[in-house]
Amino acid sequence: MSKFLIADDHPLFREALKGALNGSFDDLEIFESESFDTTLQVLEQQQELDLLLLDLHMPGSGDLYGLIRIREDYPDLPIAVVSGTEDIQIVSKVMSYGALGFIPKSSSSAQIAAAIEEILDGETWLPESMADKVEEVIEQDAELAQQIASLTPQQYKVLSYLHEGLLNKQIAYELNISEATVKAHITAIFRKLGVYNRTQAVLIASKLQLEPVESN
């Protein structure tokens, strides 16, 4: 039996994708998650997943952070990003940060099945229109991915709030933790990212934001 996890915050899309997968694969068990946190919970509980179908813009995923974090924690799990955007720069980053495939949400059921078959065979998959356009990210971006992977999900949440301009008191309120804990997280973030102040940390966080943001 094959086991797939669909991680997407839109129930209607998850349902449509489940229908496409069940029509193309026999003896298939499908798990679902609607946020980065629930995705991590399923990954922790289901140690023998064959494939993760990952949306980039789920709550808590921070665009590229979700992919980078999961790739770091589960290096042997094949990941296919399923996205509404077809921006080639985003596709390039996604593939360079560890995805084995990039499947547009506009793909037909047959295309999705073909993509998954190749990925399960250990190959990478891209639509023909993208395959010869994808560029490898520059070395600095690869280094950035390693730095971001060192952050815990809670530290990344703090970094995201720094990016939004929140003060320590406001971050503490949003995360229901003490200001002292926020300060400890910020100190750890600075150390892991190799920066010395909030401005430098915010600049790094900006590099993980994907534009244009997809509409589903």
C-alpha positions as a Markdown table, in Angstrom:
| # | Residue | x | y | z |
|---|---|---|---|---|
| 1 | Met | 0.0 | 0.0 | 0.0 |
| 2 | Ser | 1.2 | 3.5 | -0.9 |
| 3 | Lys | 0.8 | 6.3 | 1.6 |
| 4 | Phe | 0.6 | 10.0 | 0.5 |
| 5 | Leu | 0.1 | 13.1 | 2.6 |
| 6 | Ile | -1.7 | 16.1 | 1.0 |
| 7 | Ala | -0.7 | 19.3 | 2.8 |
| 8 | Asp | -2.9 | 22.1 | 1.6 |
| 9 | Asp | -5.1 | 24.6 | 3.5 |
| 10 | His | -8.0 | 24.5 | 1.0 |
| 11 | Pro | -10.4 | 21.6 | 1.7 |
| 12 | Leu | -11.9 | 21.7 | -1.8 |
| 13 | Phe | -8.5 | 21.3 | -3.5 |
| 14 | Arg | -7.5 | 18.5 | -1.1 |
| 15 | Glu | -10.8 | 16.7 | -2.0 |
| 16 | Ala | -10.2 | 17.2 | -5.7 |
| 17 | Leu | -6.6 | 16.0 | -5.5 |
| 18 | Lys | -7.7 | 12.9 | -3.5 |
| 19 | Gly | -10.2 | 12.1 | -6.2 |
| 20 | Ala | -7.5 | 12.3 | -8.9 |
| 21 | Leu | -5.1 | 10.2 | -6.9 |
| 22 | Asn | -7.6 | 7.5 | -6.0 |
| 23 | Gly | -8.6 | 7.3 | -9.6 |
| 24 | Ser | -5.0 | 6.7 | -10.7 |
| 25 | Phe | -3.4 | 4.6 | -7.9 |
| 26 | Asp | -4.6 | 1.3 | -6.5 |
| 27 | Asp | -4.3 | 0.4 | -2.8 |
| 28 | Leu | -3.6 | 4.0 | -1.7 |
| 29 | Glu | -4.0 | 5.6 | 1.8 |
| 30 | Ile | -4.2 | 9.4 | 1.8 |
| 31 | Phe | -3.5 | 11.6 | 4.8 |
| 32 | Glu | -4.4 | 15.3 | 5.0 |
| 33 | Ser | -3.1 | 18.4 | 6.8 |
| 34 | Glu | -4.1 | 22.0 | 6.5 |
| 35 | Ser | -1.2 | 23.9 | 8.1 |
| 36 | Phe | 2.5 | 23.6 | 8.7 |
| 37 | Asp | 2.0 | 22.5 | 12.3 |
| 38 | Thr | -0.5 | 19.8 | 11.4 |
| 39 | Thr | 1.7 | 18.6 | 8.6 |
| 40 | Leu | 4.6 | 18.2 | 11.1 |
| 41 | Gln | 2.2 | 16.2 | 13.3 |
| 42 | Val | 1.2 | 13.8 | 10.5 |
| 43 | Leu | 4.9 | 13.4 | 9.5 |
| 44 | Glu | 5.7 | 12.5 | 13.1 |
| 45 | Gln | 2.9 | 10.0 | 13.4 |
| 46 | Gln | 3.3 | 8.4 | 9.9 |
| 47 | Gln | 6.9 | 7.3 | 9.6 |
| 48 | Glu | 6.4 | 5.3 | 6.3 |
| 49 | Leu | 4.9 | 7.9 | 4.0 |
| 50 | Asp | 5.8 | 7.5 | 0.3 |
| 51 | Leu | 5.2 | 11.0 | -0.8 |
| 52 | Leu | 4.3 | 14.5 | 0.5 |
| 53 | Leu | 2.3 | 16.8 | -1.8 |
| 54 | Leu | 3.1 | 20.2 | -0.3 |
| 55 | Asp | 1.4 | 23.6 | -0.8 |
| 56 | Leu | 3.8 | 26.5 | -0.2 |
| 57 | His | 1.3 | 28.9 | 1.3 |
| 58 | Met | -0.2 | 27.0 | 4.1 |
| 59 | Pro | -0.6 | 28.8 | 7.5 |
| 60 | Gly | 2.7 | 28.7 | 9.4 |
| 61 | Ser | 4.8 | 27.4 | 6.5 |
| 62 | Gly | 6.3 | 30.8 | 5.7 |
| 63 | Asp | 6.5 | 30.0 | 2.0 |
| 64 | Leu | 9.9 | 28.4 | 1.6 |
| 65 | Tyr | 10.5 | 27.7 | 5.2 |
| 66 | Gly | 8.1 | 24.8 | 5.3 |
| 67 | Leu | 9.8 | 23.0 | 2.4 |
| 68 | Ile | 13.3 | 23.7 | 3.8 |
| 69 | Arg | 12.4 | 22.5 | 7.3 |
| 70 | Ile | 10.7 | 19.3 | 6.2 |
| 71 | Arg | 13.5 | 18.5 | 3.8 |
| 72 | Glu | 16.0 | 18.9 | 6.7 |
| 73 | Asp | 14.0 | 16.8 | 9.1 |
| 74 | Tyr | 12.9 | 14.1 | 6.6 |
| 75 | Pro | 15.6 | 13.9 | 4.0 |
| 76 | Asp | 14.4 | 10.6 | 2.6 |
| 77 | Leu | 10.8 | 11.7 | 2.1 |
| 78 | Pro | 10.0 | 12.6 | -1.6 |
| 79 | Ile | 8.3 | 16.0 | -1.8 |
| 80 | Ala | 6.3 | 17.3 | -4.7 |
| 81 | Val | 5.3 | 21.0 | -4.4 |
| 82 | Val | 1.7 | 21.5 | -5.7 |
| 83 | Ser | 1.2 | 25.2 | -6.4 |
| 84 | Gly | -1.0 | 27.7 | -8.1 |
| 85 | Thr | 1.9 | 29.8 | -9.3 |
| 86 | Glu | 4.1 | 29.0 | -12.3 |
| 87 | Asp | 6.7 | 31.7 | -11.8 |
| 88 | Ile | 10.0 | 30.2 | -13.0 |
| 89 | Gln | 12.1 | 31.8 | -10.3 |
| 90 | Ile | 9.9 | 30.3 | -7.6 |
| 91 | Val | 10.1 | 26.9 | -9.3 |
| 92 | Ser | 13.9 | 27.2 | -9.5 |
| 93 | Lys | 14.1 | 27.9 | -5.8 |
| 94 | Val | 11.7 | 25.1 | -4.9 |
| 95 | Met | 13.7 | 22.5 | -6.9 |
| 96 | Ser | 17.0 | 23.7 | -5.5 |
| 97 | Tyr | 15.7 | 23.5 | -2.0 |
| 98 | Gly | 14.9 | 19.9 | -2.2 |
| 99 | Ala | 11.6 | 19.2 | -4.0 |
| 100 | Leu | 11.6 | 16.4 | -6.5 |
| 101 | Gly | 8.8 | 17.9 | -8.5 |
| 102 | Phe | 6.8 | 21.0 | -9.1 |
| 103 | Ile | 3.2 | 20.3 | -10.1 |
| 104 | Pro | 1.0 | 23.2 | -11.1 |
| 105 | Lys | -2.5 | 23.1 | -9.7 |
| 106 | Ser | -3.8 | 23.5 | -13.2 |
| 107 | Ser | -2.4 | 20.1 | -14.1 |
| 108 | Ser | -4.8 | 17.4 | -15.3 |
| 109 | Ser | -5.3 | 14.2 | -13.3 |
| 110 | Ala | -3.2 | 12.3 | -15.9 |
| 111 | Gln | -0.4 | 14.8 | -15.6 |
| 112 | Ile | -0.4 | 14.6 | -11.8 |
| 113 | Ala | -0.4 | 10.8 | -11.9 |
| 114 | Ala | 2.5 | 10.8 | -14.4 |
| 115 | Ala | 4.5 | 13.3 | -12.3 |
| 116 | Ile | 4.0 | 11.2 | -9.1 |
| 117 | Glu | 5.0 | 8.0 | -10.9 |
| 118 | Glu | 8.3 | 9.6 | -11.9 |
| 119 | Ile | 8.9 | 11.0 | -8.5 |
| 120 | Leu | 8.2 | 7.7 | -6.8 |
| 121 | Asp | 10.8 | 6.1 | -9.2 |
| 122 | Gly | 13.4 | 8.6 | -7.9 |
| 123 | Glu | 13.3 | 11.0 | -10.8 |
| 124 | Thr | 12.6 | 14.7 | -10.7 |
| 125 | Trp | 9.5 | 16.0 | -12.6 |
| 126 | Leu | 8.6 | 19.4 | -14.1 |
| 127 | Pro | 6.1 | 20.4 | -16.8 |
| 128 | Glu | 7.7 | 20.4 | -20.2 |
| 129 | Ser | 7.2 | 24.1 | -20.4 |
| 130 | Met | 9.4 | 24.6 | -17.4 |
| 131 | Ala | 12.0 | 21.9 | -17.7 |
| 132 | Asp | 14.5 | 23.9 | -19.8 |
| 133 | Lys | 14.0 | 27.2 | -18.0 |
| 134 | Val | 14.7 | 26.2 | -14.4 |
| 135 | Glu | 17.9 | 27.7 | -13.1 |
| 136 | Glu | 20.0 | 26.6 | -10.1 |
| 137 | Val | 19.9 | 29.0 | -7.3 |
| 138 | Ile | 23.1 | 30.9 | -6.6 |
| 139 | Glu | 25.5 | 29.7 | -3.9 |
| 140 | Gln | 24.3 | 32.4 | -1.5 |
| 141 | Asp | 20.7 | 31.1 | -1.6 |
| 142 | Ala | 21.9 | 27.5 | -1.0 |
| 143 | Glu | 23.7 | 28.8 | 2.1 |
| 144 | Leu | 20.6 | 30.7 | 3.2 |
| 145 | Ala | 18.6 | 27.4 | 3.0 |
| 146 | Gln | 21.1 | 25.8 | 5.4 |
| 147 | Gln | 20.8 | 28.7 | 7.8 |
| 148 | Ile | 17.0 | 28.7 | 7.7 |
| 149 | Ala | 16.9 | 24.9 | 8.2 |
| 150 | Ser | 18.7 | 25.4 | 11.6 |
| 151 | Leu | 15.7 | 27.4 | 12.9 |
| 152 | Thr | 13.1 | 25.6 | 14.9 |
| 153 | Pro | 9.4 | 26.3 | 13.9 |
| 154 | Gln | 9.0 | 28.5 | 16.9 |
| 155 | Gln | 12.1 | 30.5 | 16.1 |
| 156 | Tyr | 10.8 | 30.9 | 12.5 |
| 157 | Lys | 7.5 | 32.2 | 13.8 |
| 158 | Val | 9.5 | 34.8 | 15.9 |
| 159 | Leu | 11.5 | 35.7 | 12.8 |
| 160 | Ser | 8.3 | 36.1 | 10.8 |
| 161 | Tyr | 6.9 | 38.5 | 13.4 |
| 162 | Leu | 10.2 | 40.5 | 13.3 |
| 163 | His | 9.7 | 40.7 | 9.6 |
| 164 | Glu | 6.2 | 42.1 | 10.2 |
| 165 | Gly | 7.7 | 44.8 | 12.5 |
| 166 | Leu | 6.2 | 43.6 | 15.8 |
| 167 | Leu | 7.9 | 44.5 | 19.0 |
| 168 | Asn | 9.0 | 41.9 | 21.6 |
| 169 | Lys | 6.0 | 42.5 | 23.7 |
| 170 | Gln | 3.7 | 42.0 | 20.7 |
| 171 | Ile | 5.5 | 38.8 | 19.7 |
| 172 | Ala | 5.1 | 37.5 | 23.2 |
| 173 | Tyr | 1.4 | 38.2 | 23.1 |
| 174 | Glu | 0.9 | 36.5 | 19.7 |
| 175 | Leu | 2.8 | 33.4 | 20.7 |
| 176 | Asn | 1.6 | 33.3 | 24.3 |
| 177 | Ile | 5.1 | 33.3 | 25.7 |
| 178 | Ser | 7.1 | 35.6 | 27.9 |
| 179 | Glu | 9.2 | 38.5 | 26.6 |
| 180 | Ala | 12.3 | 36.8 | 28.1 |
| 181 | Thr | 11.6 | 33.8 | 25.9 |
| 182 | Val | 11.1 | 36.0 | 22.9 |
| 183 | Lys | 14.5 | 37.6 | 23.6 |
| 184 | Ala | 16.1 | 34.2 | 23.9 |
| 185 | His | 14.6 | 33.1 | 20.6 |
| 186 | Ile | 15.9 | 36.3 | 18.9 |
| 187 | Thr | 19.4 | 35.7 | 20.3 |
| 188 | Ala | 19.3 | 32.2 | 18.9 |
| 189 | Ile | 18.0 | 33.4 | 15.6 |
| 190 | Phe | 20.8 | 36.0 | 15.3 |
| 191 | Arg | 23.4 | 33.3 | 16.1 |
| 192 | Lys | 22.0 | 30.8 | 13.6 |
| 193 | Leu | 21.7 | 33.3 | 10.8 |
| 194 | Gly | 25.0 | 34.9 | 11.5 |
| 195 | Val | 23.5 | 38.4 | 11.9 |
| 196 | Tyr | 23.8 | 41.1 | 14.6 |
| 197 | Asn | 20.5 | 43.0 | 14.5 |
| 198 | Arg | 16.9 | 42.9 | 13.6 |
| 199 | Thr | 17.4 | 44.7 | 10.3 |
| 200 | Gln | 19.8 | 42.0 | 9.0 |
| 201 | Ala | 17.4 | 39.3 | 10.2 |
| 202 | Val | 14.5 | 40.9 | 8.5 |
| 203 | Leu | 16.4 | 41.1 | 5.2 |
| 204 | Ile | 17.1 | 37.3 | 5.4 |
| 205 | Ala | 13.4 | 36.7 | 6.1 |
| 206 | Ser | 12.4 | 38.8 | 3.1 |
| 207 | Lys | 14.4 | 36.4 | 0.8 |
| 208 | Leu | 12.0 | 33.6 | 1.8 |
| 209 | Gln | 8.9 | 35.4 | 0.8 |
| 210 | Leu | 7.5 | 34.2 | -2.6 |
| 211 | Glu | 6.2 | 36.7 | -5.1 |
| 212 | Pro | 3.7 | 36.7 | -6.6 |
| 213 | Val | 1.6 | 35.0 | -3.9 |
| 214 | Glu | -0.6 | 32.4 | -5.5 |
| 215 | Ser | -4.3 | 32.7 | -5.5 |
| 216 | Asn | -6.1 | 29.3 | -5.1 |
